[in-house]
mmCIF file of N, CA and C in Angstrom:
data_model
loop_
_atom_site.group_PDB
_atom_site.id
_atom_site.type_symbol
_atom_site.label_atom_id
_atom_site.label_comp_id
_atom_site.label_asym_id
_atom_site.label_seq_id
_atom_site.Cartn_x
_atom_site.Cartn_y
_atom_site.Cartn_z
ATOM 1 N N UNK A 1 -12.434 7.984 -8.955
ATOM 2 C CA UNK A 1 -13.009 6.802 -8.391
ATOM 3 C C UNK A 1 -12.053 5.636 -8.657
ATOM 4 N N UNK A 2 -11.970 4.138 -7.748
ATOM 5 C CA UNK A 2 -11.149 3.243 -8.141
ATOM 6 C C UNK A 2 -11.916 2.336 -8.417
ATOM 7 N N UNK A 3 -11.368 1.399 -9.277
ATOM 8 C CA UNK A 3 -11.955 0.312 -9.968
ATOM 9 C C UNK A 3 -12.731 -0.727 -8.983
ATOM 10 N N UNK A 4 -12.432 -0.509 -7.935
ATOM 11 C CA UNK A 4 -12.759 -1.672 -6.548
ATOM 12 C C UNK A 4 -14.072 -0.741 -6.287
ATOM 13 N N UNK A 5 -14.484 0.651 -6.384
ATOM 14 C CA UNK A 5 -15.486 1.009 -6.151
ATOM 15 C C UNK A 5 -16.932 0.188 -7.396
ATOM 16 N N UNK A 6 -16.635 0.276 -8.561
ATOM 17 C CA UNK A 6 -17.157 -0.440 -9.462
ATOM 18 C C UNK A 6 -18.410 -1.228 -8.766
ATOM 19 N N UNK A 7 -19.478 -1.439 -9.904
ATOM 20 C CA UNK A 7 -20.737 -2.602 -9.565
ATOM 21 C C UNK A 7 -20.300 -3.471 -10.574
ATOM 22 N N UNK A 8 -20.656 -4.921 -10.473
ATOM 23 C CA UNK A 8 -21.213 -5.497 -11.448
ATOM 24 C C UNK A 8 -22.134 -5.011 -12.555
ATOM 25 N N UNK A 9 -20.886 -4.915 -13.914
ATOM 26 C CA UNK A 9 -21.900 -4.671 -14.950
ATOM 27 C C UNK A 9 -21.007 -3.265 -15.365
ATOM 28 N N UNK A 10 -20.729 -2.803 -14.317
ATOM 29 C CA UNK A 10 -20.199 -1.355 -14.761
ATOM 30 C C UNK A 10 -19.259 -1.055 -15.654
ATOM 31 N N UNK A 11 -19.554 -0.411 -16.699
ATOM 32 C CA UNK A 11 -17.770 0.471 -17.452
ATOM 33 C C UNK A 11 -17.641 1.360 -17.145
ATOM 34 N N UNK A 12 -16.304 1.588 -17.175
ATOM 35 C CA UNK A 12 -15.034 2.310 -16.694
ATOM 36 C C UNK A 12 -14.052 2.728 -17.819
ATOM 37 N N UNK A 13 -13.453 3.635 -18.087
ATOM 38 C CA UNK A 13 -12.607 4.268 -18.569
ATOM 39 C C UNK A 13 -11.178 4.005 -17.710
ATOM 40 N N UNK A 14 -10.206 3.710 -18.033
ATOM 41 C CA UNK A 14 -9.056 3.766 -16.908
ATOM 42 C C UNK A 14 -8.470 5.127 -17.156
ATOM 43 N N UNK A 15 -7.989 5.851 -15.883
ATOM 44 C CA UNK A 15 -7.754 7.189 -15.848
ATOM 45 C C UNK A 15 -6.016 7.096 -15.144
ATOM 46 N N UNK A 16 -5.561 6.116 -14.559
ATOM 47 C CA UNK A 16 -4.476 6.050 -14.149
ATOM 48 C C UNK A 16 -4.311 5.040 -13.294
ATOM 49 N N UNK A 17 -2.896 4.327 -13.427
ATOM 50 C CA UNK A 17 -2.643 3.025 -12.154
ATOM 51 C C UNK A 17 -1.487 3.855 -11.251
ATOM 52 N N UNK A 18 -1.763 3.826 -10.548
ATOM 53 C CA UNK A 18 -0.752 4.030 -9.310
ATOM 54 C C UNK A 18 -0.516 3.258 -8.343
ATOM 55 N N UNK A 19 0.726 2.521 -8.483
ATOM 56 C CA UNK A 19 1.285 1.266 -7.567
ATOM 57 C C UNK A 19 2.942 1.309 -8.127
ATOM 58 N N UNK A 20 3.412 0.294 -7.603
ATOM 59 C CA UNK A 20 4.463 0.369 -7.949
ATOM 60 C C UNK A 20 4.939 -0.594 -8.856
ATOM 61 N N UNK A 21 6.374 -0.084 -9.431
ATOM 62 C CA UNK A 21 6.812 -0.429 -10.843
ATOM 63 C C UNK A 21 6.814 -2.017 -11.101
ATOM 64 N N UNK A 22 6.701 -3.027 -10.330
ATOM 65 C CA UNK A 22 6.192 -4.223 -10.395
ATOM 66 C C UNK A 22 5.458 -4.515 -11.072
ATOM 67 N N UNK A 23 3.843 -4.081 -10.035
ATOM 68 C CA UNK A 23 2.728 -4.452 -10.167
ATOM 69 C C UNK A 23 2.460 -3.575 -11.476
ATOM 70 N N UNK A 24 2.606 -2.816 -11.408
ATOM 71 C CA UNK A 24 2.192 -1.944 -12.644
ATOM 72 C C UNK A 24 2.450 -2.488 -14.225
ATOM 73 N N UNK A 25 3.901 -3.258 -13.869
ATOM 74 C CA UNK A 25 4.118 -3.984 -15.376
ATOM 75 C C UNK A 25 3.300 -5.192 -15.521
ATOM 76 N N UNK A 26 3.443 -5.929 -14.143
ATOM 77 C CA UNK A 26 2.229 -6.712 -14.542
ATOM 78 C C UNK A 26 0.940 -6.276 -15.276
ATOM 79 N N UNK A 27 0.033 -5.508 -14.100
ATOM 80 C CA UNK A 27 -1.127 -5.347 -15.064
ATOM 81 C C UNK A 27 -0.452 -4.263 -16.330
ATOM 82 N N UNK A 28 -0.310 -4.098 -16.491
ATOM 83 C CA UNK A 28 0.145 -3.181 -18.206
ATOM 84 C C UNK A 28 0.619 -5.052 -18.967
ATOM 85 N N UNK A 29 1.090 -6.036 -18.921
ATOM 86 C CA UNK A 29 0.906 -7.001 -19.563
ATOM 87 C C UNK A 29 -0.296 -7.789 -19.643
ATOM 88 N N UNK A 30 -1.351 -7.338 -18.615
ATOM 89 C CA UNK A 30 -3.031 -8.090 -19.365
ATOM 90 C C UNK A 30 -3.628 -7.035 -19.922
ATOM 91 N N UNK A 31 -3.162 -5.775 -20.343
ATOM 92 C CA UNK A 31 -3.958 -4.852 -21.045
ATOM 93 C C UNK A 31 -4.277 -3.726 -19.871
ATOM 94 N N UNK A 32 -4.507 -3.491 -18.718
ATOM 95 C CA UNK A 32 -4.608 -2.349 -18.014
ATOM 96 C C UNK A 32 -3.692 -1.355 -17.854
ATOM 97 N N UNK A 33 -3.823 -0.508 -18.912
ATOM 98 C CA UNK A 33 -3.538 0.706 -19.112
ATOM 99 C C UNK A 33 -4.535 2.079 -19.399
ATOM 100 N N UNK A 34 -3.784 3.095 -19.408
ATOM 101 C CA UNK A 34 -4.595 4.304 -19.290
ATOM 102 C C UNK A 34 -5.358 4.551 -20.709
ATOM 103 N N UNK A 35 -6.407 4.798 -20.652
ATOM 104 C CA UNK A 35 -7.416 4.802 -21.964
ATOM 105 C C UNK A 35 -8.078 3.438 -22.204
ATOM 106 N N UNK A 36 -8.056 2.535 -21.256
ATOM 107 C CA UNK A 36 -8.438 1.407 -21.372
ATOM 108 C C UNK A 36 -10.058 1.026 -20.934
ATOM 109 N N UNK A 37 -11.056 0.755 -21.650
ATOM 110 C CA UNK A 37 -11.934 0.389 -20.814
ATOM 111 C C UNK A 37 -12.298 -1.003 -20.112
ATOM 112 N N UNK A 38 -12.947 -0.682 -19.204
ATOM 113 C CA UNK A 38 -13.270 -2.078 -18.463
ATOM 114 C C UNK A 38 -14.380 -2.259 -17.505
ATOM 115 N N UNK A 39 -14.444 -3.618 -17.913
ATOM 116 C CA UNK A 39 -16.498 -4.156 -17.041
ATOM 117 C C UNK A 39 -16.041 -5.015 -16.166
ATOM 118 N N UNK A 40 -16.663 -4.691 -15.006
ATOM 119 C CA UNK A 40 -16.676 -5.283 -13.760
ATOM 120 C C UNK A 40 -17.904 -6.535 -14.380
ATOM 121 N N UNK A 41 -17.068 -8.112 -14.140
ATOM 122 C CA UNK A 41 -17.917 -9.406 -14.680
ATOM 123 C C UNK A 41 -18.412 -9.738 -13.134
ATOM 124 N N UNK A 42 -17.715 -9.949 -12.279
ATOM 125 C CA UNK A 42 -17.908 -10.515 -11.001
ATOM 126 C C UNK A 42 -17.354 -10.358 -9.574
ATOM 127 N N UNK A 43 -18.010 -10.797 -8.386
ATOM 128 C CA UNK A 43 -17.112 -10.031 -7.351
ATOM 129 C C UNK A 43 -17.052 -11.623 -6.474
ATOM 130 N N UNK A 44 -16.038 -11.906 -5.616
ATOM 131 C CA UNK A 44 -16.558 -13.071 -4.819
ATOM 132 C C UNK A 44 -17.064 -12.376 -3.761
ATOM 133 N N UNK A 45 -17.968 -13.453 -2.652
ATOM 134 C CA UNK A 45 -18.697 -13.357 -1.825
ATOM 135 C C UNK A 45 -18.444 -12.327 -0.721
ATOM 136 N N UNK A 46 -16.653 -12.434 -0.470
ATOM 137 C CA UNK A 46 -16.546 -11.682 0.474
ATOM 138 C C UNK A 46 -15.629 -10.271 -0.268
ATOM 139 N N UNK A 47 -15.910 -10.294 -1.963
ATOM 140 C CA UNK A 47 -15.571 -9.000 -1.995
ATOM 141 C C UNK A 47 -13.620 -8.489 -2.155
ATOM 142 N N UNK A 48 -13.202 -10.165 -1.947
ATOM 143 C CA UNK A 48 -11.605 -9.749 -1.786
ATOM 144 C C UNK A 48 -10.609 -10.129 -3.290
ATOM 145 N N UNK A 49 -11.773 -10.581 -4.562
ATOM 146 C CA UNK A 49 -11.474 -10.705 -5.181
ATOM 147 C C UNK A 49 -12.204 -10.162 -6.574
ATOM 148 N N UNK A 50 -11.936 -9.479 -7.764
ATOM 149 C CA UNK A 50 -13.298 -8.870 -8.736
ATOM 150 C C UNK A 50 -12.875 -9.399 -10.001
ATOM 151 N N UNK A 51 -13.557 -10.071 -10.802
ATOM 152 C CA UNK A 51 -13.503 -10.406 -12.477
ATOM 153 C C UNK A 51 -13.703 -8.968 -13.299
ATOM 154 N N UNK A 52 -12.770 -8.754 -13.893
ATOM 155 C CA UNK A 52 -12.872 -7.426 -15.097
ATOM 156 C C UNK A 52 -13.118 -8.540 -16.426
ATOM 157 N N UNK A 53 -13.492 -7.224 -17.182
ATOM 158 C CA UNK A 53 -13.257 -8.012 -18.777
ATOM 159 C C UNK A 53 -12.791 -6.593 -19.395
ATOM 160 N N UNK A 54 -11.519 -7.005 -20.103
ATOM 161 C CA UNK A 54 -10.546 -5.677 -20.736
ATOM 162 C C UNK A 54 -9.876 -6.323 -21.917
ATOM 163 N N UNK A 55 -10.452 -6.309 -22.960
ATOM 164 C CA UNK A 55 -10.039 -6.153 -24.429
ATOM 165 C C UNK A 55 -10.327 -7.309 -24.593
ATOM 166 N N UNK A 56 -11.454 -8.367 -24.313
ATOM 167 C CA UNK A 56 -11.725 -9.313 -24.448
ATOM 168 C C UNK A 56 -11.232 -10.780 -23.989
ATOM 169 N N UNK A 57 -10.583 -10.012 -22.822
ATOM 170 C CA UNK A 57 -9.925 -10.852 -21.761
ATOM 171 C C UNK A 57 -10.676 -10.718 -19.982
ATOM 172 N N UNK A 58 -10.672 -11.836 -19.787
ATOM 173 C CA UNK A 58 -11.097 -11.760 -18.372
ATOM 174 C C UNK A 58 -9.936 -11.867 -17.479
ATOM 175 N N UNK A 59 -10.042 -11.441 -16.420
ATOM 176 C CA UNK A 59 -8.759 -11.057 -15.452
ATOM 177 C C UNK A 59 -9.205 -10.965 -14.241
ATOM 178 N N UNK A 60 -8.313 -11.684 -13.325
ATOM 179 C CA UNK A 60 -9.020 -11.636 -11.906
ATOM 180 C C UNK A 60 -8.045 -11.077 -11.245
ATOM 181 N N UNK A 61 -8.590 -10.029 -9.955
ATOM 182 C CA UNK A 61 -7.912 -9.004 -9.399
ATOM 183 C C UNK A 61 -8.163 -8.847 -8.108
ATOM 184 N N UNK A 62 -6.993 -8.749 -7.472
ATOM 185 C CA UNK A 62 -7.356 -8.840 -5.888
ATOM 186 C C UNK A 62 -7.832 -7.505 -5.631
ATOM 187 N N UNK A 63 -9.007 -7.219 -4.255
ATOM 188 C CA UNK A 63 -9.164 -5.713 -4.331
ATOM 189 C C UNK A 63 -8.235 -4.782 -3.715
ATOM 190 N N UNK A 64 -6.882 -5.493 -3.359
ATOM 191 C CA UNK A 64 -6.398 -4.338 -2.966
ATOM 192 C C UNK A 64 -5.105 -3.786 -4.370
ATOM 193 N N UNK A 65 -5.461 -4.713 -5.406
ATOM 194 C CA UNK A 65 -4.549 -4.090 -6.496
ATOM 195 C C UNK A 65 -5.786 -3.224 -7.383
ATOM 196 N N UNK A 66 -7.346 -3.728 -7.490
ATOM 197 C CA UNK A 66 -7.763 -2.913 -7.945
ATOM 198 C C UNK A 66 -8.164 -1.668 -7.569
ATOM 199 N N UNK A 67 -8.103 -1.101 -6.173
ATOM 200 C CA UNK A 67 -8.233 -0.071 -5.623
ATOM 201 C C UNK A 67 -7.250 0.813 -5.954
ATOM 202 N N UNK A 68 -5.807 0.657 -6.573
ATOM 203 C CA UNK A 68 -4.989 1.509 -7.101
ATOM 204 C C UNK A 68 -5.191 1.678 -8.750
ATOM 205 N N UNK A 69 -6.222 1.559 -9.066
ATOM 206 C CA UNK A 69 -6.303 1.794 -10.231
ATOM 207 C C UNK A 69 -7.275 2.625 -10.338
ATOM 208 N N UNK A 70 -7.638 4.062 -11.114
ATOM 209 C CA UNK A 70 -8.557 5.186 -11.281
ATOM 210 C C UNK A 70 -9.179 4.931 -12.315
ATOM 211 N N UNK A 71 -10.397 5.204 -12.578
ATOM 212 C CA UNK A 71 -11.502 5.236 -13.065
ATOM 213 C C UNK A 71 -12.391 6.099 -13.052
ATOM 214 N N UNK A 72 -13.100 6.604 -14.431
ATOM 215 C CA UNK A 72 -14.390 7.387 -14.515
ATOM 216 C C UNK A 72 -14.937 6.292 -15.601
ATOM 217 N N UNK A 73 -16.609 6.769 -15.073
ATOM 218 C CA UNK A 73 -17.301 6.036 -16.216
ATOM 219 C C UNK A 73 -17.149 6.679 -17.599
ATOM 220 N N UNK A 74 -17.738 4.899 -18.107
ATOM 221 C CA UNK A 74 -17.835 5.191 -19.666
ATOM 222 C C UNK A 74 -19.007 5.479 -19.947
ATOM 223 N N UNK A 75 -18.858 6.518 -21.082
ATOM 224 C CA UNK A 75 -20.550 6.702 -21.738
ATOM 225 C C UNK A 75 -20.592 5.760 -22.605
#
């Protein structure tokens, strides 16, 4: 599943980012990496933007960078 599938409220386990070596260092410098968990805080209206919270940081993410990122839930 990708992180853009996510509800409000939801945790997630990160299972893998797949994008390219750019973007990838970016998010790997706010903490999104593999074994990482993360809660979907907020979505805007039309959906093109989602608030995570990951290691006690909030982070805002466009959905087409969070759709390359994999996810299973957390228990």
């Amino acid at each position: 599943m990708k992180l853009s599938d996510l509800k409000i409220k939801e945790r997630a386990e990160i299972i893998d980012v797949n994008c390219d070596k750019i973007l990838k260092n970016r998010l790997y410098s706010f903490g999104i990496i593999k074994g990482a968990f993360v809660t979907i805080e907020e979505l805007t209206l039309t959906k093109s933007t989602i608030e995570i919270k990951i290691n006690h940081s909030k982070i805002a993410l466009r959905l087409s960078e969070a759709s390359k990122i994999e996810v299973a839930y957390a228990n």
